[in-house]
Amino acid sequence: MNRTTNKLNLNNIPLLVENLSSKPLDERIRRLPKVIIIGVKKCGTRALFECLKLHPLIKAPGPEPHFFDRNYHRGLYWYRSMMPATKEHEITMDKTPRYFVSPDVPARTYNMSPNTKLVIVVRDPVIRALSDFTQAVSKHEVESNMTFRRRVLRRDGDTNIHSSIVQTGIYVRYVTNWLKYFGSSNIHIVSGEEIVTNPLAVLGTVQDFIGVEREIDGNLIYFNKTRGFPCIRILKLKSTTKCFGETKGRNHVQTDSTTLKRLNDFYRPFNQYSICLN
Ligand code: A3P
């Protein structure tokens, strides 16, 4: 099959899926996601995703499918096969933070459905960069002598705009790319800081955006003082709780104040612009 034929097939698939959804309402079938948490990496996407899954109508796959960035060649049937089986009135949700920064993904997502609802979590980009670098160090993805300063600043002390860790925090650049395809009513931006300090308020607005009743409440989410983060109560299993893994809420690598100031100054104009988008 050549590339052109493959593209045509991909575009036809949403129609086929709609035909499938004319089956009886209580029948469970796999459906393409209506809601996607598209990013941003290290801003609290996992916490938001896990909390939203507590809603009785929101269903999601386990691993990140990475369909639009890494597996697009497999086609929408493959993507759908990764999703859990749901009833007509239930909402399928995906989370793949890499979508946010991948240039081709907005158009591809739009081609699947222009009505897709997109959730973006943002966080202070300097802290996000520290978190991202800390993760890269722990996964041995950076050379052992690499420091945060050397990763984000050039030798002359200016910000290294070629570093992906720096680029990811220029949120407005990527949001603009998504806005070329989706209206602002399809995009909901969430504060990663607020997911920690006021999770129920954040979850309330996200449930409104998705269009489901607010059902995630203080019985399901509580603040775990030991972890320093909100955690989940699993009501079905009495007194069982679930916090997010060791890889969340790590101590960040240390760096010097000049580096932090340089990065803060770099992001300031971009941050002000992205606030206008909200
Ligand atoms: P740190 O590890 O830098 O603290 P993501 O899931 O997008 O990779 O984001 C990871 C970040 O989610 C963590 O960054 C942490 O601060 C944040 N977070 C938000 N709510 C959390 C929660 N309830 N439990 C753990 N981490 C949470």
PDB file of C-alpha atoms and ligand atoms in Angstrom:
ATOM      1  CA  MET A   1       0.000   0.000   0.000  1.00  0.00           C
ATOM      2  CA  ASN A   2       1.518   3.349  -0.960  1.00  0.00           C
ATOM      3  CA  ARG A   3       1.422   6.417   1.266  1.00  0.00           C
ATOM      4  CA  THR A   4      -1.397   8.161  -0.622  1.00  0.00           C
ATOM      5  CA  THR A   5      -3.715   5.173  -0.384  1.00  0.00           C
ATOM      6  CA  ASN A   6      -2.928   4.833   3.285  1.00  0.00           C
ATOM      7  CA  LYS A   7      -3.870   8.479   3.900  1.00  0.00           C
ATOM      8  CA  LEU A   8      -7.218   8.095   2.142  1.00  0.00           C
ATOM      9  CA  ASN A   9      -8.053   5.075   4.249  1.00  0.00           C
ATOM     10  CA  LEU A  10      -7.182   6.937   7.417  1.00  0.00           C
ATOM     11  CA  ASN A  11      -9.583   9.715   6.570  1.00  0.00           C
ATOM     12  CA  ASN A  12     -12.399   7.256   5.941  1.00  0.00           C
ATOM     13  CA  ILE A  13     -12.061   5.488   9.224  1.00  0.00           C
ATOM     14  CA  PRO A  14     -13.881   8.023  11.456  1.00  0.00           C
ATOM     15  CA  LEU A  15     -16.950   7.515   9.261  1.00  0.00           C
ATOM     16  CA  LEU A  16     -16.712   3.769   9.727  1.00  0.00           C
ATOM     17  CA  VAL A  17     -16.423   4.287  13.457  1.00  0.00           C
ATOM     18  CA  GLU A  18     -19.512   6.495  13.487  1.00  0.00           C
ATOM     19  CA  ASN A  19     -21.425   3.738  11.708  1.00  0.00           C
ATOM     20  CA  LEU A  20     -20.278   1.329  14.347  1.00  0.00           C
ATOM     21  CA  SER A  21     -21.560   3.628  17.069  1.00  0.00           C
ATOM     22  CA  SER A  22     -25.110   3.290  15.738  1.00  0.00           C
ATOM     23  CA  LYS A  23     -25.160  -0.090  17.531  1.00  0.00           C
ATOM     24  CA  PRO A  24     -27.369  -0.543  20.642  1.00  0.00           C
ATOM     25  CA  LEU A  25     -26.570   1.993  23.371  1.00  0.00           C
ATOM     26  CA  ASP A  26     -25.538  -0.542  25.996  1.00  0.00           C
ATOM     27  CA  GLU A  27     -23.113  -2.361  23.713  1.00  0.00           C
ATOM     28  CA  ARG A  28     -19.460  -1.949  24.624  1.00  0.00           C
ATOM     29  CA  ILE A  29     -17.136  -1.305  21.704  1.00  0.00           C
ATOM     30  CA  ARG A  30     -13.731   0.301  21.391  1.00  0.00           C
ATOM     31  CA  ARG A  31     -14.005   3.945  20.383  1.00  0.00           C
ATOM     32  CA  LEU A  32     -11.557   6.650  19.406  1.00  0.00           C
ATOM     33  CA  PRO A  33     -10.859   9.167  22.182  1.00  0.00           C
ATOM     34  CA  LYS A  34     -13.036  12.238  22.514  1.00  0.00           C
ATOM     35  CA  VAL A  35     -10.686  13.829  25.046  1.00  0.00           C
ATOM     36  CA  ILE A  36      -6.885  13.917  24.928  1.00  0.00           C
ATOM     37  CA  ILE A  37      -4.482  15.237  27.540  1.00  0.00           C
ATOM     38  CA  ILE A  38      -1.866  16.402  25.031  1.00  0.00           C
ATOM     39  CA  GLY A  39       0.777  17.672  27.470  1.00  0.00           C
ATOM     40  CA  VAL A  40       2.861  19.171  28.802  1.00  0.00           C
ATOM     41  CA  LYS A  41       5.498  16.677  29.912  1.00  0.00           C
ATOM     42  CA  LYS A  42       6.396  17.020  33.627  1.00  0.00           C
ATOM     43  CA  CYS A  43       3.541  19.400  34.389  1.00  0.00           C
ATOM     44  CA  GLY A  44       1.240  16.985  36.233  1.00  0.00           C
ATOM     45  CA  THR A  45      -0.339  15.102  33.324  1.00  0.00           C
ATOM     46  CA  ARG A  46      -0.264  11.708  35.077  1.00  0.00           C
ATOM     47  CA  ALA A  47      -1.947  13.032  38.221  1.00  0.00           C
ATOM     48  CA  LEU A  48      -4.686  14.701  36.193  1.00  0.00           C
ATOM     49  CA  PHE A  49      -5.191  11.578  34.078  1.00  0.00           C
ATOM     50  CA  GLU A  50      -5.410   9.222  37.064  1.00  0.00           C
ATOM     51  CA  CYS A  51      -7.812  11.520  38.895  1.00  0.00           C
ATOM     52  CA  LEU A  52     -10.091  11.903  35.861  1.00  0.00           C
ATOM     53  CA  LYS A  53     -10.241   8.120  35.512  1.00  0.00           C
ATOM     54  CA  LEU A  54     -12.093   8.090  38.839  1.00  0.00           C
ATOM     55  CA  HIS A  55     -15.108   9.481  37.018  1.00  0.00           C
ATOM     56  CA  PRO A  56     -17.578   6.658  36.298  1.00  0.00           C
ATOM     57  CA  LEU A  57     -18.030   7.764  32.672  1.00  0.00           C
ATOM     58  CA  ILE A  58     -14.382   8.405  31.770  1.00  0.00           C
ATOM     59  CA  LYS A  59     -12.415   5.431  30.420  1.00  0.00           C
ATOM     60  CA  ALA A  60      -8.813   5.352  29.268  1.00  0.00           C
ATOM     61  CA  PRO A  61      -6.086   2.948  28.163  1.00  0.00           C
ATOM     62  CA  GLY A  62      -3.201   2.001  30.488  1.00  0.00           C
ATOM     63  CA  PRO A  63      -0.023   2.812  28.555  1.00  0.00           C
ATOM     64  CA  GLU A  64       0.359   5.987  26.491  1.00  0.00           C
ATOM     65  CA  PRO A  65      -0.561   5.007  22.901  1.00  0.00           C
ATOM     66  CA  HIS A  66       1.725   7.579  21.199  1.00  0.00           C
ATOM     67  CA  PHE A  67      -0.483   7.167  18.151  1.00  0.00           C
ATOM     68  CA  PHE A  68      -0.231  10.569  16.488  1.00  0.00           C
ATOM     69  CA  ASP A  69       3.532  10.925  17.002  1.00  0.00           C
ATOM     70  CA  ARG A  70       5.074   7.432  16.813  1.00  0.00           C
ATOM     71  CA  ASN A  71       2.404   5.018  15.596  1.00  0.00           C
ATOM     72  CA  TYR A  72       0.493   7.039  13.030  1.00  0.00           C
ATOM     73  CA  HIS A  73       1.489   4.653  10.249  1.00  0.00           C
ATOM     74  CA  ARG A  74      -0.525   1.926  12.020  1.00  0.00           C
ATOM     75  CA  GLY A  75      -3.766   3.738  11.243  1.00  0.00           C
ATOM     76  CA  LEU A  76      -6.840   4.691  13.258  1.00  0.00           C
ATOM     77  CA  TYR A  77      -8.001   1.071  13.558  1.00  0.00           C
ATOM     78  CA  TRP A  78      -4.879   0.374  15.557  1.00  0.00           C
ATOM     79  CA  TYR A  79      -5.452   3.460  17.706  1.00  0.00           C
ATOM     80  CA  ARG A  80      -9.009   2.380  18.386  1.00  0.00           C
ATOM     81  CA  SER A  81      -7.831  -1.118  19.264  1.00  0.00           C
ATOM     82  CA  MET A  82      -5.697   0.424  22.047  1.00  0.00           C
ATOM     83  CA  MET A  83      -8.763   1.944  23.690  1.00  0.00           C
ATOM     84  CA  PRO A  84     -10.957   0.242  26.292  1.00  0.00           C
ATOM     85  CA  ALA A  85     -14.420  -0.934  25.230  1.00  0.00           C
ATOM     86  CA  THR A  86     -17.032   1.612  26.252  1.00  0.00           C
ATOM     87  CA  LYS A  87     -20.755   2.237  26.024  1.00  0.00           C
ATOM     88  CA  GLU A  88     -22.091   4.992  23.809  1.00  0.00           C
ATOM     89  CA  HIS A  89     -22.524   7.540  26.634  1.00  0.00           C
ATOM     90  CA  GLU A  90     -19.067   6.938  28.123  1.00  0.00           C
ATOM     91  CA  ILE A  91     -16.071   9.100  27.257  1.00  0.00           C
ATOM     92  CA  THR A  92     -12.789   7.661  26.001  1.00  0.00           C
ATOM     93  CA  MET A  93      -9.717   9.660  26.997  1.00  0.00           C
ATOM     94  CA  ASP A  94      -6.072   9.412  25.901  1.00  0.00           C
ATOM     95  CA  LYS A  95      -2.977  10.976  27.462  1.00  0.00           C
ATOM     96  CA  THR A  96       0.240  11.329  25.505  1.00  0.00           C
ATOM     97  CA  PRO A  97       2.204  14.432  26.562  1.00  0.00           C
ATOM     98  CA  ARG A  98       4.500  14.250  23.585  1.00  0.00           C
ATOM     99  CA  TYR A  99       1.623  15.261  21.308  1.00  0.00           C
ATOM    100  CA  PHE A 100       1.881  18.852  22.558  1.00  0.00           C
ATOM    101  CA  VAL A 101       5.308  19.501  21.022  1.00  0.00           C
ATOM    102  CA  SER A 102       5.048  17.292  17.921  1.00  0.00           C
ATOM    103  CA  PRO A 103       4.538  19.550  14.877  1.00  0.00           C
ATOM    104  CA  ASP A 104       2.370  17.160  12.815  1.00  0.00           C
ATOM    105  CA  VAL A 105       0.070  16.092  15.621  1.00  0.00           C
ATOM    106  CA  PRO A 106      -2.460  18.987  15.629  1.00  0.00           C
ATOM    107  CA  ALA A 107      -3.390  18.361  11.955  1.00  0.00           C
ATOM    108  CA  ARG A 108      -3.536  14.607  12.492  1.00  0.00           C
ATOM    109  CA  THR A 109      -5.746  14.980  15.557  1.00  0.00           C
ATOM    110  CA  TYR A 110      -8.009  17.349  13.637  1.00  0.00           C
ATOM    111  CA  ASN A 111      -8.272  14.808  10.820  1.00  0.00           C
ATOM    112  CA  MET A 112      -9.440  12.197  13.314  1.00  0.00           C
ATOM    113  CA  SER A 113     -12.108  14.591  14.650  1.00  0.00           C
ATOM    114  CA  PRO A 114     -12.269  18.399  14.727  1.00  0.00           C
ATOM    115  CA  ASN A 115     -14.428  18.024  17.848  1.00  0.00           C
ATOM    116  CA  THR A 116     -11.671  16.416  19.917  1.00  0.00           C
ATOM    117  CA  LYS A 117     -11.375  18.088  23.318  1.00  0.00           C
ATOM    118  CA  LEU A 118      -7.804  18.890  24.263  1.00  0.00           C
ATOM    119  CA  VAL A 119      -6.500  19.364  27.790  1.00  0.00           C
ATOM    120  CA  ILE A 120      -3.128  21.025  28.360  1.00  0.00           C
ATOM    121  CA  VAL A 121      -1.416  21.157  31.745  1.00  0.00           C
ATOM    122  CA  VAL A 122       1.176  23.901  32.160  1.00  0.00           C
ATOM    123  CA  ARG A 123       3.500  24.659  35.026  1.00  0.00           C
ATOM    124  CA  ASP A 124       6.172  27.275  35.748  1.00  0.00           C
ATOM    125  CA  PRO A 125       8.470  26.472  32.784  1.00  0.00           C
ATOM    126  CA  VAL A 126      11.643  26.832  34.866  1.00  0.00           C
ATOM    127  CA  ILE A 127      10.430  24.233  37.358  1.00  0.00           C
ATOM    128  CA  ARG A 128       9.225  22.097  34.442  1.00  0.00           C
ATOM    129  CA  ALA A 129      12.721  22.255  32.933  1.00  0.00           C
ATOM    130  CA  LEU A 130      14.289  21.210  36.263  1.00  0.00           C
ATOM    131  CA  SER A 131      11.818  18.337  36.532  1.00  0.00           C
ATOM    132  CA  ASP A 132      12.494  17.231  32.952  1.00  0.00           C
ATOM    133  CA  PHE A 133      16.257  17.328  33.447  1.00  0.00           C
ATOM    134  CA  THR A 134      15.977  15.478  36.779  1.00  0.00           C
ATOM    135  CA  GLN A 135      14.040  12.736  34.992  1.00  0.00           C
ATOM    136  CA  ALA A 136      16.599  12.580  32.165  1.00  0.00           C
ATOM    137  CA  VAL A 137      19.409  12.191  34.727  1.00  0.00           C
ATOM    138  CA  SER A 138      17.576   9.448  36.569  1.00  0.00           C
ATOM    139  CA  LYS A 139      16.986   7.579  33.305  1.00  0.00           C
ATOM    140  CA  HIS A 140      20.668   8.024  32.366  1.00  0.00           C
ATOM    141  CA  GLU A 141      19.647   9.916  29.252  1.00  0.00           C
ATOM    142  CA  VAL A 142      22.302  12.583  29.785  1.00  0.00           C
ATOM    143  CA  GLU A 143      26.069  12.205  30.031  1.00  0.00           C
ATOM    144  CA  SER A 144      27.184  11.773  33.637  1.00  0.00           C
ATOM    145  CA  ASN A 145      29.066  15.107  33.695  1.00  0.00           C
ATOM    146  CA  MET A 146      26.186  17.112  32.210  1.00  0.00           C
ATOM    147  CA  THR A 147      24.723  19.782  34.499  1.00  0.00           C
ATOM    148  CA  PHE A 148      21.409  21.592  34.285  1.00  0.00           C
ATOM    149  CA  ARG A 149      23.243  24.860  33.634  1.00  0.00           C
ATOM    150  CA  ARG A 150      25.193  23.406  30.717  1.00  0.00           C
ATOM    151  CA  ARG A 151      22.022  21.904  29.281  1.00  0.00           C
ATOM    152  CA  VAL A 152      19.963  25.090  29.307  1.00  0.00           C
ATOM    153  CA  LEU A 153      22.560  27.862  28.901  1.00  0.00           C
ATOM    154  CA  ARG A 154      25.138  28.429  26.207  1.00  0.00           C
ATOM    155  CA  ARG A 155      28.805  28.966  27.028  1.00  0.00           C
ATOM    156  CA  ASP A 156      28.318  32.755  26.831  1.00  0.00           C
ATOM    157  CA  GLY A 157      25.572  32.516  29.458  1.00  0.00           C
ATOM    158  CA  ASP A 158      22.641  33.096  27.097  1.00  0.00           C
ATOM    159  CA  THR A 159      19.694  30.683  27.039  1.00  0.00           C
ATOM    160  CA  ASN A 160      20.240  27.700  24.776  1.00  0.00           C
ATOM    161  CA  ILE A 161      17.119  27.890  22.653  1.00  0.00           C
ATOM    162  CA  HIS A 162      18.119  24.701  20.835  1.00  0.00           C
ATOM    163  CA  SER A 163      17.733  22.611  23.971  1.00  0.00           C
ATOM    164  CA  SER A 164      14.456  20.666  23.907  1.00  0.00           C
ATOM    165  CA  ILE A 165      14.202  21.106  27.675  1.00  0.00           C
ATOM    166  CA  VAL A 166      14.131  24.872  27.119  1.00  0.00           C
ATOM    167  CA  GLN A 167      11.882  24.732  24.055  1.00  0.00           C
ATOM    168  CA  THR A 168       9.144  22.661  25.680  1.00  0.00           C
ATOM    169  CA  GLY A 169       8.492  25.474  28.185  1.00  0.00           C
ATOM    170  CA  ILE A 170       7.718  28.009  25.444  1.00  0.00           C
ATOM    171  CA  TYR A 171       4.105  26.940  25.761  1.00  0.00           C
ATOM    172  CA  VAL A 172       2.667  29.702  23.614  1.00  0.00           C
ATOM    173  CA  ARG A 173       4.613  28.531  20.572  1.00  0.00           C
ATOM    174  CA  TYR A 174       2.989  25.094  20.669  1.00  0.00           C
ATOM    175  CA  VAL A 175      -0.469  26.308  21.700  1.00  0.00           C
ATOM    176  CA  THR A 176      -0.403  28.549  18.622  1.00  0.00           C
ATOM    177  CA  ASN A 177       0.196  25.484  16.468  1.00  0.00           C
ATOM    178  CA  TRP A 178      -2.834  23.741  18.007  1.00  0.00           C
ATOM    179  CA  LEU A 179      -4.966  26.863  17.557  1.00  0.00           C
ATOM    180  CA  LYS A 180      -4.381  26.689  13.802  1.00  0.00           C
ATOM    181  CA  TYR A 181      -6.650  23.642  13.800  1.00  0.00           C
ATOM    182  CA  PHE A 182      -8.798  23.807  16.920  1.00  0.00           C
ATOM    183  CA  GLY A 183     -10.903  26.656  18.269  1.00  0.00           C
ATOM    184  CA  SER A 184     -10.174  27.890  21.786  1.00  0.00           C
ATOM    185  CA  SER A 185     -13.450  26.250  22.910  1.00  0.00           C
ATOM    186  CA  ASN A 186     -11.821  22.862  22.185  1.00  0.00           C
ATOM    187  CA  ILE A 187      -8.778  23.619  24.345  1.00  0.00           C
ATOM    188  CA  HIS A 188      -8.722  23.696  28.134  1.00  0.00           C
ATOM    189  CA  ILE A 189      -5.578  24.855  29.906  1.00  0.00           C
ATOM    190  CA  VAL A 190      -4.942  23.687  33.451  1.00  0.00           C
ATOM    191  CA  SER A 191      -2.422  24.922  36.022  1.00  0.00           C
ATOM    192  CA  GLY A 192      -0.100  22.119  37.110  1.00  0.00           C
ATOM    193  CA  GLU A 193       0.550  23.989  40.381  1.00  0.00           C
ATOM    194  CA  GLU A 194      -3.189  24.026  41.101  1.00  0.00           C
ATOM    195  CA  ILE A 195      -3.457  20.273  40.487  1.00  0.00           C
ATOM    196  CA  VAL A 196      -1.318  19.962  43.620  1.00  0.00           C
ATOM    197  CA  THR A 197      -2.806  22.769  45.741  1.00  0.00           C
ATOM    198  CA  ASN A 198      -6.464  22.588  44.725  1.00  0.00           C
ATOM    199  CA  PRO A 199      -7.096  19.372  42.772  1.00  0.00           C
ATOM    200  CA  LEU A 200     -10.876  19.312  43.253  1.00  0.00           C
ATOM    201  CA  ALA A 201     -11.287  22.791  41.752  1.00  0.00           C
ATOM    202  CA  VAL A 202      -9.163  21.823  38.741  1.00  0.00           C
ATOM    203  CA  LEU A 203     -11.019  18.554  38.290  1.00  0.00           C
ATOM    204  CA  GLY A 204     -14.323  20.422  38.510  1.00  0.00           C
ATOM    205  CA  THR A 205     -13.451  22.685  35.583  1.00  0.00           C
ATOM    206  CA  VAL A 206     -12.059  19.780  33.546  1.00  0.00           C
ATOM    207  CA  GLN A 207     -15.240  17.726  34.102  1.00  0.00           C
ATOM    208  CA  ASP A 208     -17.284  20.761  32.962  1.00  0.00           C
ATOM    209  CA  PHE A 209     -15.091  21.080  29.877  1.00  0.00           C
ATOM    210  CA  ILE A 210     -15.467  17.392  29.054  1.00  0.00           C
ATOM    211  CA  GLY A 211     -19.212  17.702  29.563  1.00  0.00           C
ATOM    212  CA  VAL A 212     -19.765  15.226  32.400  1.00  0.00           C
ATOM    213  CA  GLU A 213     -21.345  15.752  35.818  1.00  0.00           C
ATOM    214  CA  ARG A 214     -18.910  16.692  38.573  1.00  0.00           C
ATOM    215  CA  GLU A 215     -18.527  13.358  40.366  1.00  0.00           C
ATOM    216  CA  ILE A 216     -14.919  13.463  41.583  1.00  0.00           C
ATOM    217  CA  ASP A 217     -15.022  14.782  45.122  1.00  0.00           C
ATOM    218  CA  GLY A 218     -13.216  14.873  48.458  1.00  0.00           C
ATOM    219  CA  ASN A 219     -14.177  11.271  49.188  1.00  0.00           C
ATOM    220  CA  LEU A 220     -11.970  10.162  46.309  1.00  0.00           C
ATOM    221  CA  ILE A 221      -9.046  12.574  46.595  1.00  0.00           C
ATOM    222  CA  TYR A 222      -7.205  13.587  49.747  1.00  0.00           C
ATOM    223  CA  PHE A 223      -3.946  15.345  50.527  1.00  0.00           C
ATOM    224  CA  ASN A 224      -1.252  12.915  51.652  1.00  0.00           C
ATOM    225  CA  LYS A 225       1.037  14.856  53.995  1.00  0.00           C
ATOM    226  CA  THR A 226       3.824  12.289  53.792  1.00  0.00           C
ATOM    227  CA  ARG A 227       3.969  12.445  49.997  1.00  0.00           C
ATOM    228  CA  GLY A 228       3.204  16.167  49.914  1.00  0.00           C
ATOM    229  CA  PHE A 229       0.735  15.516  47.106  1.00  0.00           C
ATOM    230  CA  PRO A 230      -2.911  14.654  46.566  1.00  0.00           C
ATOM    231  CA  CYS A 231      -3.527  10.903  46.420  1.00  0.00           C
ATOM    232  CA  ILE A 232      -6.517   8.732  45.566  1.00  0.00           C
ATOM    233  CA  ARG A 233      -8.815   6.743  47.833  1.00  0.00           C
ATOM    234  CA  ILE A 234     -10.077   3.560  46.225  1.00  0.00           C
ATOM    235  CA  LEU A 235     -13.544   3.278  47.735  1.00  0.00           C
ATOM    236  CA  LYS A 236     -14.220  -0.216  46.348  1.00  0.00           C
ATOM    237  CA  LEU A 237     -11.229  -1.536  48.300  1.00  0.00           C
ATOM    238  CA  LYS A 238     -11.834  -0.145  51.771  1.00  0.00           C
ATOM    239  CA  SER A 239      -8.961   1.932  53.176  1.00  0.00           C
ATOM    240  CA  THR A 240      -6.825   1.387  50.079  1.00  0.00           C
ATOM    241  CA  THR A 241      -5.106   4.466  48.736  1.00  0.00           C
ATOM    242  CA  LYS A 242      -3.019   5.137  45.672  1.00  0.00           C
ATOM    243  CA  CYS A 243      -0.371   7.806  45.309  1.00  0.00           C
ATOM    244  CA  PHE A 244       1.592   8.382  42.130  1.00  0.00           C
ATOM    245  CA  GLY A 245       4.864   6.543  41.593  1.00  0.00           C
ATOM    246  CA  GLU A 246       8.350   7.296  42.814  1.00  0.00           C
ATOM    247  CA  THR A 247       9.044   9.116  39.566  1.00  0.00           C
ATOM    248  CA  LYS A 248       6.584  11.874  40.478  1.00  0.00           C
ATOM    249  CA  GLY A 249       7.460  14.474  43.064  1.00  0.00           C
ATOM    250  CA  ARG A 250      11.207  13.779  42.995  1.00  0.00           C
ATOM    251  CA  ASN A 251      13.755  16.166  44.483  1.00  0.00           C
ATOM    252  CA  HIS A 252      15.039  18.211  41.581  1.00  0.00           C
ATOM    253  CA  VAL A 253      18.701  18.580  40.669  1.00  0.00           C
ATOM    254  CA  GLN A 254      20.374  21.606  42.229  1.00  0.00           C
ATOM    255  CA  THR A 255      21.451  24.543  40.133  1.00  0.00           C
ATOM    256  CA  ASP A 256      22.736  28.087  40.710  1.00  0.00           C
ATOM    257  CA  SER A 257      20.596  31.198  41.053  1.00  0.00           C
ATOM    258  CA  THR A 258      22.087  32.856  37.942  1.00  0.00           C
ATOM    259  CA  THR A 259      20.860  29.994  35.770  1.00  0.00           C
ATOM    260  CA  LEU A 260      17.398  30.170  37.301  1.00  0.00           C
ATOM    261  CA  LYS A 261      17.252  33.940  36.832  1.00  0.00           C
ATOM    262  CA  ARG A 262      18.405  33.683  33.226  1.00  0.00           C
ATOM    263  CA  LEU A 263      15.710  31.114  32.457  1.00  0.00           C
ATOM    264  CA  ASN A 264      13.029  33.085  34.304  1.00  0.00           C
ATOM    265  CA  ASP A 265      13.907  36.184  32.278  1.00  0.00           C
ATOM    266  CA  PHE A 266      13.843  34.147  29.087  1.00  0.00           C
ATOM    267  CA  TYR A 267      10.367  32.726  29.686  1.00  0.00           C
ATOM    268  CA  ARG A 268       8.726  35.895  31.086  1.00  0.00           C
ATOM    269  CA  PRO A 269       7.471  37.361  27.783  1.00  0.00           C
ATOM    270  CA  PHE A 270       6.222  33.977  26.575  1.00  0.00           C
ATOM    271  CA  ASN A 271       4.406  33.368  29.876  1.00  0.00           C
ATOM    272  CA  GLN A 272       2.637  36.705  29.700  1.00  0.00           C
ATOM    273  CA  TYR A 273       1.488  35.959  26.187  1.00  0.00           C
ATOM    274  CA  SER A 274       0.135  32.526  27.094  1.00  0.00           C
ATOM    275  CA  ILE A 275      -1.862  33.988  29.997  1.00  0.00           C
ATOM    276  CA  CYS A 276      -3.771  36.064  27.386  1.00  0.00           C
ATOM    277  CA  LEU A 277      -4.856  32.830  25.687  1.00  0.00           C
ATOM    278  CA  ASN A 278      -6.686  31.546  28.755  1.00  0.00           C
TER     279      ASN A 278
HETATM  280  P1  A3P B   1       8.063  16.534  39.863  1.00  0.00           P
HETATM  281  O1  A3P B   1       8.418  15.092  39.833  1.00  0.00           O
HETATM  282  O2  A3P B   1       9.032  17.389  39.210  1.00  0.00           O
HETATM  283  O3  A3P B   1       7.670  17.042  41.218  1.00  0.00           O
HETATM  284  P2  A3P B   1       3.921  14.400  34.622  1.00  0.00           P
HETATM  285  O4  A3P B   1       2.951  13.429  35.189  1.00  0.00           O
HETATM  286  O5  A3P B   1       3.322  15.260  33.554  1.00  0.00           O
HETATM  287  O6  A3P B   1       5.213  13.750  34.231  1.00  0.00           O
HETATM  288  O7  A3P B   1       4.268  15.448  35.772  1.00  0.00           O
HETATM  289  C1  A3P B   1       4.998  15.076  36.899  1.00  0.00           C
HETATM  290  C2  A3P B   1       4.728  16.118  37.962  1.00  0.00           C
HETATM  291  O8  A3P B   1       3.390  16.010  38.438  1.00  0.00           O
HETATM  292  C3  A3P B   1       5.579  15.945  39.190  1.00  0.00           C
HETATM  293  O9  A3P B   1       6.744  16.703  38.966  1.00  0.00           O
HETATM  294  C4  A3P B   1       4.685  16.520  40.307  1.00  0.00           C
HETATM  295  O10 A3P B   1       5.141  17.752  40.788  1.00  0.00           O
HETATM  296  C5  A3P B   1       3.353  16.740  39.616  1.00  0.00           C
HETATM  297  N1  A3P B   1       2.188  16.303  40.371  1.00  0.00           N
HETATM  298  C6  A3P B   1       1.013  16.935  40.355  1.00  0.00           C
HETATM  299  N2  A3P B   1       0.139  16.310  41.138  1.00  0.00           N
HETATM  300  C7  A3P B   1       0.780  15.226  41.645  1.00  0.00           C
HETATM  301  C8  A3P B   1       0.384  14.185  42.534  1.00  0.00           C
HETATM  302  N3  A3P B   1      -0.854  14.146  43.044  1.00  0.00           N
HETATM  303  N4  A3P B   1       1.300  13.240  42.852  1.00  0.00           N
HETATM  304  C9  A3P B   1       2.548  13.303  42.338  1.00  0.00           C
HETATM  305  N5  A3P B   1       2.969  14.259  41.492  1.00  0.00           N
HETATM  306  C10 A3P B   1       2.095  15.224  41.150  1.00  0.00           C
END
